[in-house]
Amino acid sequence: MSQNDHGYYIKDSIIGGQAAGKGFFSNRDLTSGEPIVTIQRPLMASLESERLKDTCANCYIWTEGSSIGSRLYVKKGITVQMCAGCKRFRYCSKACQKEAWNRGHKHECKNLKPVADRELPKAVLGCMEILVRRKHGLIDDQMWQLLRHLDSHIDDFKANGNFGGIELMARGTSQFSATQDTFNEDFVAQMYARILSNSMTLVTPSFEPLGILIDALLCHLNHSCNPNTYIVMDGPQTQLRALRDIKKDEELFISYIDPTMPLTRRQSELQQRWFFECKCSKCQLGLSSQEDEWAIKPDTLTTHYRKLADEEIKRNQDDYTGAPTDEQRAAALQAKVFHLYEEVQQQPDPAEAIRTIEVAIAFCTKSNLWLAHRQPLPALRDDLIVNMLAVGNYEGAWFECAKRHRHVILKLYPEIHHPIRVVQTWQMAMLAQYLASAGTEVALGADMALIAAMLINTINVTSKMSHGSESAFAKSVQQKFSEVESELLGKFGSKDAMNAAIQRQVKLLSEMGK
C-alpha cells in the first residue's frame, strides 16, 4: 500500500523555524476523531515486570485491573497461564500463545529459560525480541530499515554519562538473545539506545500503562506540546486518530509527554529523554500559556509562603542566582510540590500515598498560587482518586471526581472526545453506578443511578470518536448504556420522563464539585 492510500505522507519537517527531520503530513482534510493510521500490532511491545504476572504477553489483556468497573472491556473470568518453557511470559489462551510462538517466541523461549529466575528490564526483553526476530527473518527489510532510521542518540548518551550503562545492558542482551553471531556489541548498544530514546508507552484502552512499545512507522511522528493527533490502543492494535479537525498538508503531531505540564517541566523532560528543545506553538508562547497561569501574582504571596520559598531557594541554591525574585519564589514552591508528586509515584502503599497527596494538595490550596487546573494539582487529584479506590474510600473518591469534572477536565481537555477526558468520565460513571448499587447517599437529593446514566450517555457518544466504534472500549460502553437505559425506561416509563429526571441531577452534580 502506498503512502497516499493512508491519511498521511512523509516529508521534511520545519518546527519553530528549525529543521526537525522527517514528519507526517495529512494528505487530506481530516475530521476530529477520524482514524488516520491503524497498525494491527506494533513491531515490539515489552511489559513492565509487575505486568508480566497478570497480563497476556500477546494481546495485552490486563486481567487484574485497577478500579471499580472501569475495565468492562475485559471479559470476566479471563486469566493468564505461564509459558512452561521460559516461565516468564503468560498468555490468556492457547490461541494467543500460538500466535506469540509463531511471531518469534519459539526462538527466544529457549534463550530465556536459563534466566527464568532473573528480573530483566523491559527494554532488554524488547531489544532481545527485535534481535531474535530479525536474526530468524521475521522482520522484513523495509521494516528493519525504518527501525534503523530512528536516531539512537548514542552521542547524547555519551555526553550525559549514561552510555556505560547502555553498553552493560547491551552486553547482557546480546548474550541472553544468543545473537552474537549476527550482531556485534556496538550494533546491539545502538539498538538498545534506540529503544530507550524512541519507545512509546504501551497502554490499555483506558490508558493504564503496561510497558513500552516500538513501532518503526509511528515512532517517526514528531512531538508537539499542542498535538493535533493522539495514539490509542485496543489490545495490540495501535491507532493514530485526529484530536481536532486537520487541514490537508498540515503536519501531524503527537505529544511525547503530558502536555498539560508547565513549560519548564515539559522542556526538562523532553531534553532529558529525547534530547531536544521543543519549539512547538505552545512553547513559543513562553510563560503566557494556560499551563503557566498562576491563581495570584507571585508578588502577592503571604509572608509565610515567601519564607517557605526562600528556604527552598537556599536549600537548592545551585539552581538559583542572585537575590530571590517573586518569580523564583513561585518556581521554588512549584518544585516543592512536584517533589511531593514524585514521592507519590514511588509509594506502593495507597494509605501512605493518600497522606502525601493530601499534604501536597493542601499546600497548593493554602498558598493560593494554584488554579485547579494547574499541574501538578490535577495529577495529584488523579492519584488521590486511584488510591482512595484502592483503600475502599469510594465516597471520598466520588467527591474528588466531582471536583475534577467541574474544574479540571473541561480546561485541560476541551475536546469532547479527548481520550483522557473520556476515560476519566467513564471512571466517574462506573463509580457513580457502584455508589447507586450500594445505596450510598452522597448528597441530599442525589440519585446516583441517574447521574451514572447521564455520564454513560455522554461517553456512549464520545467513545466512538475517541476510540472508534469497533473498539472493545466503545463496545463495552455501548453495552453498559443499553443496560442502563433499559433499566431506567422501566422505572420512568418514557425517555422524556427519564431525561427530565436526569436534567434535575445536572445542577446537583455541579454543586458536588465545589
PDB file of N, CA and C in Angstrom, residues 234-282:
ATOM      1  N   ASP A 234      -6.093  -0.748  21.331  1.00  0.00           N
ATOM      2  CA  ASP A 234      -7.164  -1.709  21.578  1.00  0.00           C
ATOM      3  C   ASP A 234      -6.519  -3.082  21.536  1.00  0.00           C
ATOM      4  N   GLY A 235      -5.996  -3.529  22.688  1.00  0.00           N
ATOM      5  CA  GLY A 235      -5.140  -4.711  22.657  1.00  0.00           C
ATOM      6  C   GLY A 235      -3.869  -4.336  21.926  1.00  0.00           C
ATOM      7  N   PRO A 236      -3.407  -5.170  20.987  1.00  0.00           N
ATOM      8  CA  PRO A 236      -2.201  -4.833  20.234  1.00  0.00           C
ATOM      9  C   PRO A 236      -2.448  -3.816  19.126  1.00  0.00           C
ATOM     10  N   GLN A 237      -3.715  -3.640  18.712  1.00  0.00           N
ATOM     11  CA  GLN A 237      -3.993  -2.677  17.636  1.00  0.00           C
ATOM     12  C   GLN A 237      -3.683  -1.259  18.112  1.00  0.00           C
ATOM     13  N   THR A 238      -2.879  -0.565  17.342  1.00  0.00           N
ATOM     14  CA  THR A 238      -2.427   0.780  17.694  1.00  0.00           C
ATOM     15  C   THR A 238      -2.911   1.741  16.614  1.00  0.00           C
ATOM     16  N   GLN A 239      -3.579   2.806  17.040  1.00  0.00           N
ATOM     17  CA  GLN A 239      -4.224   3.689  16.068  1.00  0.00           C
ATOM     18  C   GLN A 239      -3.890   5.151  16.344  1.00  0.00           C
ATOM     19  N   LEU A 240      -3.591   5.868  15.259  1.00  0.00           N
ATOM     20  CA  LEU A 240      -3.414   7.312  15.316  1.00  0.00           C
ATOM     21  C   LEU A 240      -4.730   7.954  14.894  1.00  0.00           C
ATOM     22  N   ARG A 241      -5.285   8.834  15.764  1.00  0.00           N
ATOM     23  CA  ARG A 241      -6.569   9.466  15.497  1.00  0.00           C
ATOM     24  C   ARG A 241      -6.456  10.986  15.608  1.00  0.00           C
ATOM     25  N   ALA A 242      -7.338  11.695  14.929  1.00  0.00           N
ATOM     26  CA  ALA A 242      -7.317  13.153  14.923  1.00  0.00           C
ATOM     27  C   ALA A 242      -7.941  13.703  16.199  1.00  0.00           C
ATOM     28  N   LEU A 243      -7.210  14.554  16.894  1.00  0.00           N
ATOM     29  CA  LEU A 243      -7.733  15.185  18.108  1.00  0.00           C
ATOM     30  C   LEU A 243      -8.676  16.332  17.750  1.00  0.00           C
ATOM     31  N   ARG A 244      -8.417  16.959  16.631  1.00  0.00           N
ATOM     32  CA  ARG A 244      -9.302  18.023  16.152  1.00  0.00           C
ATOM     33  C   ARG A 244      -9.266  18.027  14.623  1.00  0.00           C
ATOM     34  N   ASP A 245     -10.069  18.889  14.001  1.00  0.00           N
ATOM     35  CA  ASP A 245     -10.066  18.979  12.540  1.00  0.00           C
ATOM     36  C   ASP A 245      -8.678  19.382  12.062  1.00  0.00           C
ATOM     37  N   ILE A 246      -8.211  18.735  10.998  1.00  0.00           N
ATOM     38  CA  ILE A 246      -6.864  18.959  10.471  1.00  0.00           C
ATOM     39  C   ILE A 246      -6.966  19.250   8.980  1.00  0.00           C
ATOM     40  N   LYS A 247      -6.285  20.294   8.536  1.00  0.00           N
ATOM     41  CA  LYS A 247      -6.302  20.671   7.135  1.00  0.00           C
ATOM     42  C   LYS A 247      -5.303  19.838   6.318  1.00  0.00           C
ATOM     43  N   LYS A 248      -5.603  19.668   5.044  1.00  0.00           N
ATOM     44  CA  LYS A 248      -4.689  18.992   4.130  1.00  0.00           C
ATOM     45  C   LYS A 248      -3.322  19.676   4.171  1.00  0.00           C
ATOM     46  N   ASP A 249      -2.286  18.866   4.209  1.00  0.00           N
ATOM     47  CA  ASP A 249      -0.884  19.292   4.229  1.00  0.00           C
ATOM     48  C   ASP A 249      -0.429  19.838   5.585  1.00  0.00           C
ATOM     49  N   GLU A 250      -1.282  19.770   6.607  1.00  0.00           N
ATOM     50  CA  GLU A 250      -0.885  20.153   7.960  1.00  0.00           C
ATOM     51  C   GLU A 250      -0.065  19.014   8.575  1.00  0.00           C
ATOM     52  N   GLU A 251       0.998  19.354   9.324  1.00  0.00           N
ATOM     53  CA  GLU A 251       1.794  18.289   9.942  1.00  0.00           C
ATOM     54  C   GLU A 251       1.020  17.659  11.094  1.00  0.00           C
ATOM     55  N   LEU A 252       1.194  16.349  11.234  1.00  0.00           N
ATOM     56  CA  LEU A 252       0.544  15.579  12.296  1.00  0.00           C
ATOM     57  C   LEU A 252       1.514  15.448  13.468  1.00  0.00           C
ATOM     58  N   PHE A 253       1.049  15.834  14.653  1.00  0.00           N
ATOM     59  CA  PHE A 253       1.884  15.778  15.849  1.00  0.00           C
ATOM     60  C   PHE A 253       1.202  14.953  16.933  1.00  0.00           C
ATOM     61  N   ILE A 254       2.003  14.222  17.690  1.00  0.00           N
ATOM     62  CA  ILE A 254       1.566  13.640  18.954  1.00  0.00           C
ATOM     63  C   ILE A 254       2.362  14.329  20.057  1.00  0.00           C
ATOM     64  N   SER A 255       1.994  14.078  21.300  1.00  0.00           N
ATOM     65  CA  SER A 255       2.792  14.592  22.406  1.00  0.00           C
ATOM     66  C   SER A 255       3.529  13.434  23.060  1.00  0.00           C
ATOM     67  N   TYR A 256       4.839  13.573  23.189  1.00  0.00           N
ATOM     68  CA  TYR A 256       5.653  12.539  23.828  1.00  0.00           C
ATOM     69  C   TYR A 256       5.476  12.544  25.343  1.00  0.00           C
ATOM     70  N   ILE A 257       4.961  13.636  25.884  1.00  0.00           N
ATOM     71  CA  ILE A 257       4.876  13.843  27.328  1.00  0.00           C
ATOM     72  C   ILE A 257       3.462  14.288  27.683  1.00  0.00           C
ATOM     73  N   ASP A 258       3.232  14.580  28.958  1.00  0.00           N
ATOM     74  CA  ASP A 258       1.965  15.164  29.367  1.00  0.00           C
ATOM     75  C   ASP A 258       2.002  16.653  29.003  1.00  0.00           C
ATOM     76  N   PRO A 259       1.242  17.087  27.993  1.00  0.00           N
ATOM     77  CA  PRO A 259       1.335  18.481  27.537  1.00  0.00           C
ATOM     78  C   PRO A 259       0.653  19.473  28.453  1.00  0.00           C
ATOM     79  N   THR A 260       0.004  18.992  29.521  1.00  0.00           N
ATOM     80  CA  THR A 260      -0.647  19.909  30.458  1.00  0.00           C
ATOM     81  C   THR A 260       0.321  20.410  31.538  1.00  0.00           C
ATOM     82  N   MET A 261       1.562  19.954  31.510  1.00  0.00           N
ATOM     83  CA  MET A 261       2.550  20.377  32.496  1.00  0.00           C
ATOM     84  C   MET A 261       3.085  21.772  32.176  1.00  0.00           C
ATOM     85  N   PRO A 262       3.632  22.488  33.175  1.00  0.00           N
ATOM     86  CA  PRO A 262       4.219  23.811  32.923  1.00  0.00           C
ATOM     87  C   PRO A 262       5.389  23.735  31.947  1.00  0.00           C
ATOM     88  N   LEU A 263       5.722  24.878  31.362  1.00  0.00           N
ATOM     89  CA  LEU A 263       6.757  24.954  30.330  1.00  0.00           C
ATOM     90  C   LEU A 263       8.086  24.352  30.774  1.00  0.00           C
ATOM     91  N   THR A 264       8.599  24.759  31.934  1.00  0.00           N
ATOM     92  CA  THR A 264       9.922  24.284  32.354  1.00  0.00           C
ATOM     93  C   THR A 264       9.926  22.779  32.557  1.00  0.00           C
ATOM     94  N   ARG A 265       8.829  22.247  33.067  1.00  0.00           N
ATOM     95  CA  ARG A 265       8.711  20.803  33.281  1.00  0.00           C
ATOM     96  C   ARG A 265       8.720  20.065  31.938  1.00  0.00           C
ATOM     97  N   ARG A 266       7.977  20.582  30.971  1.00  0.00           N
ATOM     98  CA  ARG A 266       7.928  19.946  29.649  1.00  0.00           C
ATOM     99  C   ARG A 266       9.305  19.968  28.991  1.00  0.00           C
ATOM    100  N   GLN A 267       9.921  21.136  29.010  1.00  0.00           N
ATOM    101  CA  GLN A 267      11.217  21.263  28.346  1.00  0.00           C
ATOM    102  C   GLN A 267      12.270  20.362  28.981  1.00  0.00           C
ATOM    103  N   SER A 268      12.256  20.287  30.313  1.00  0.00           N
ATOM    104  CA  SER A 268      13.226  19.459  31.018  1.00  0.00           C
ATOM    105  C   SER A 268      13.066  17.989  30.651  1.00  0.00           C
ATOM    106  N   GLU A 269      11.809  17.514  30.639  1.00  0.00           N
ATOM    107  CA  GLU A 269      11.564  16.101  30.330  1.00  0.00           C
ATOM    108  C   GLU A 269      11.943  15.779  28.890  1.00  0.00           C
ATOM    109  N   LEU A 270      11.616  16.670  27.964  1.00  0.00           N
ATOM    110  CA  LEU A 270      11.942  16.434  26.553  1.00  0.00           C
ATOM    111  C   LEU A 270      13.456  16.436  26.337  1.00  0.00           C
ATOM    112  N   GLN A 271      14.159  17.305  27.033  1.00  0.00           N
ATOM    113  CA  GLN A 271      15.611  17.367  26.889  1.00  0.00           C
ATOM    114  C   GLN A 271      16.277  16.123  27.468  1.00  0.00           C
ATOM    115  N   GLN A 272      15.813  15.696  28.625  1.00  0.00           N
ATOM    116  CA  GLN A 272      16.429  14.549  29.284  1.00  0.00           C
ATOM    117  C   GLN A 272      16.141  13.238  28.570  1.00  0.00           C
ATOM    118  N   ARG A 273      14.943  13.069  28.074  1.00  0.00           N
ATOM    119  CA  ARG A 273      14.557  11.783  27.480  1.00  0.00           C
ATOM    120  C   ARG A 273      14.760  11.747  25.965  1.00  0.00           C
ATOM    121  N   TRP A 274      14.464  12.878  25.291  1.00  0.00           N
ATOM    122  CA  TRP A 274      14.517  12.868  23.824  1.00  0.00           C
ATOM    123  C   TRP A 274      15.559  13.831  23.249  1.00  0.00           C
ATOM    124  N   PHE A 275      16.275  14.541  24.100  1.00  0.00           N
ATOM    125  CA  PHE A 275      17.443  15.326  23.702  1.00  0.00           C
ATOM    126  C   PHE A 275      17.127  16.460  22.725  1.00  0.00           C
ATOM    127  N   PHE A 276      16.008  17.158  22.908  1.00  0.00           N
ATOM    128  CA  PHE A 276      15.766  18.324  22.071  1.00  0.00           C
ATOM    129  C   PHE A 276      15.015  19.397  22.853  1.00  0.00           C
ATOM    130  N   GLU A 277      15.181  20.632  22.380  1.00  0.00           N
ATOM    131  CA  GLU A 277      14.441  21.758  22.932  1.00  0.00           C
ATOM    132  C   GLU A 277      13.203  21.956  22.077  1.00  0.00           C
ATOM    133  N   CYS A 278      12.034  21.917  22.699  1.00  0.00           N
ATOM    134  CA  CYS A 278      10.784  21.999  21.955  1.00  0.00           C
ATOM    135  C   CYS A 278      10.537  23.432  21.477  1.00  0.00           C
ATOM    136  N   LYS A 279      10.191  23.565  20.199  1.00  0.00           N
ATOM    137  CA  LYS A 279       9.889  24.870  19.592  1.00  0.00           C
ATOM    138  C   LYS A 279       8.449  24.900  19.080  1.00  0.00           C
ATOM    139  N   CYS A 280       7.582  24.091  19.679  1.00  0.00           N
ATOM    140  CA  CYS A 280       6.202  23.991  19.191  1.00  0.00           C
ATOM    141  C   CYS A 280       5.441  25.292  19.451  1.00  0.00           C
ATOM    142  N   SER A 281       4.226  25.379  18.933  1.00  0.00           N
ATOM    143  CA  SER A 281       3.435  26.607  19.049  1.00  0.00           C
ATOM    144  C   SER A 281       3.163  26.968  20.508  1.00  0.00           C
ATOM    145  N   LYS A 282       2.944  25.979  21.371  1.00  0.00           N
ATOM    146  CA  LYS A 282       2.692  26.274  22.785  1.00  0.00           C
ATOM    147  C   LYS A 282       3.963  26.769  23.471  1.00  0.00           C
TER     148      LYS A 282
END
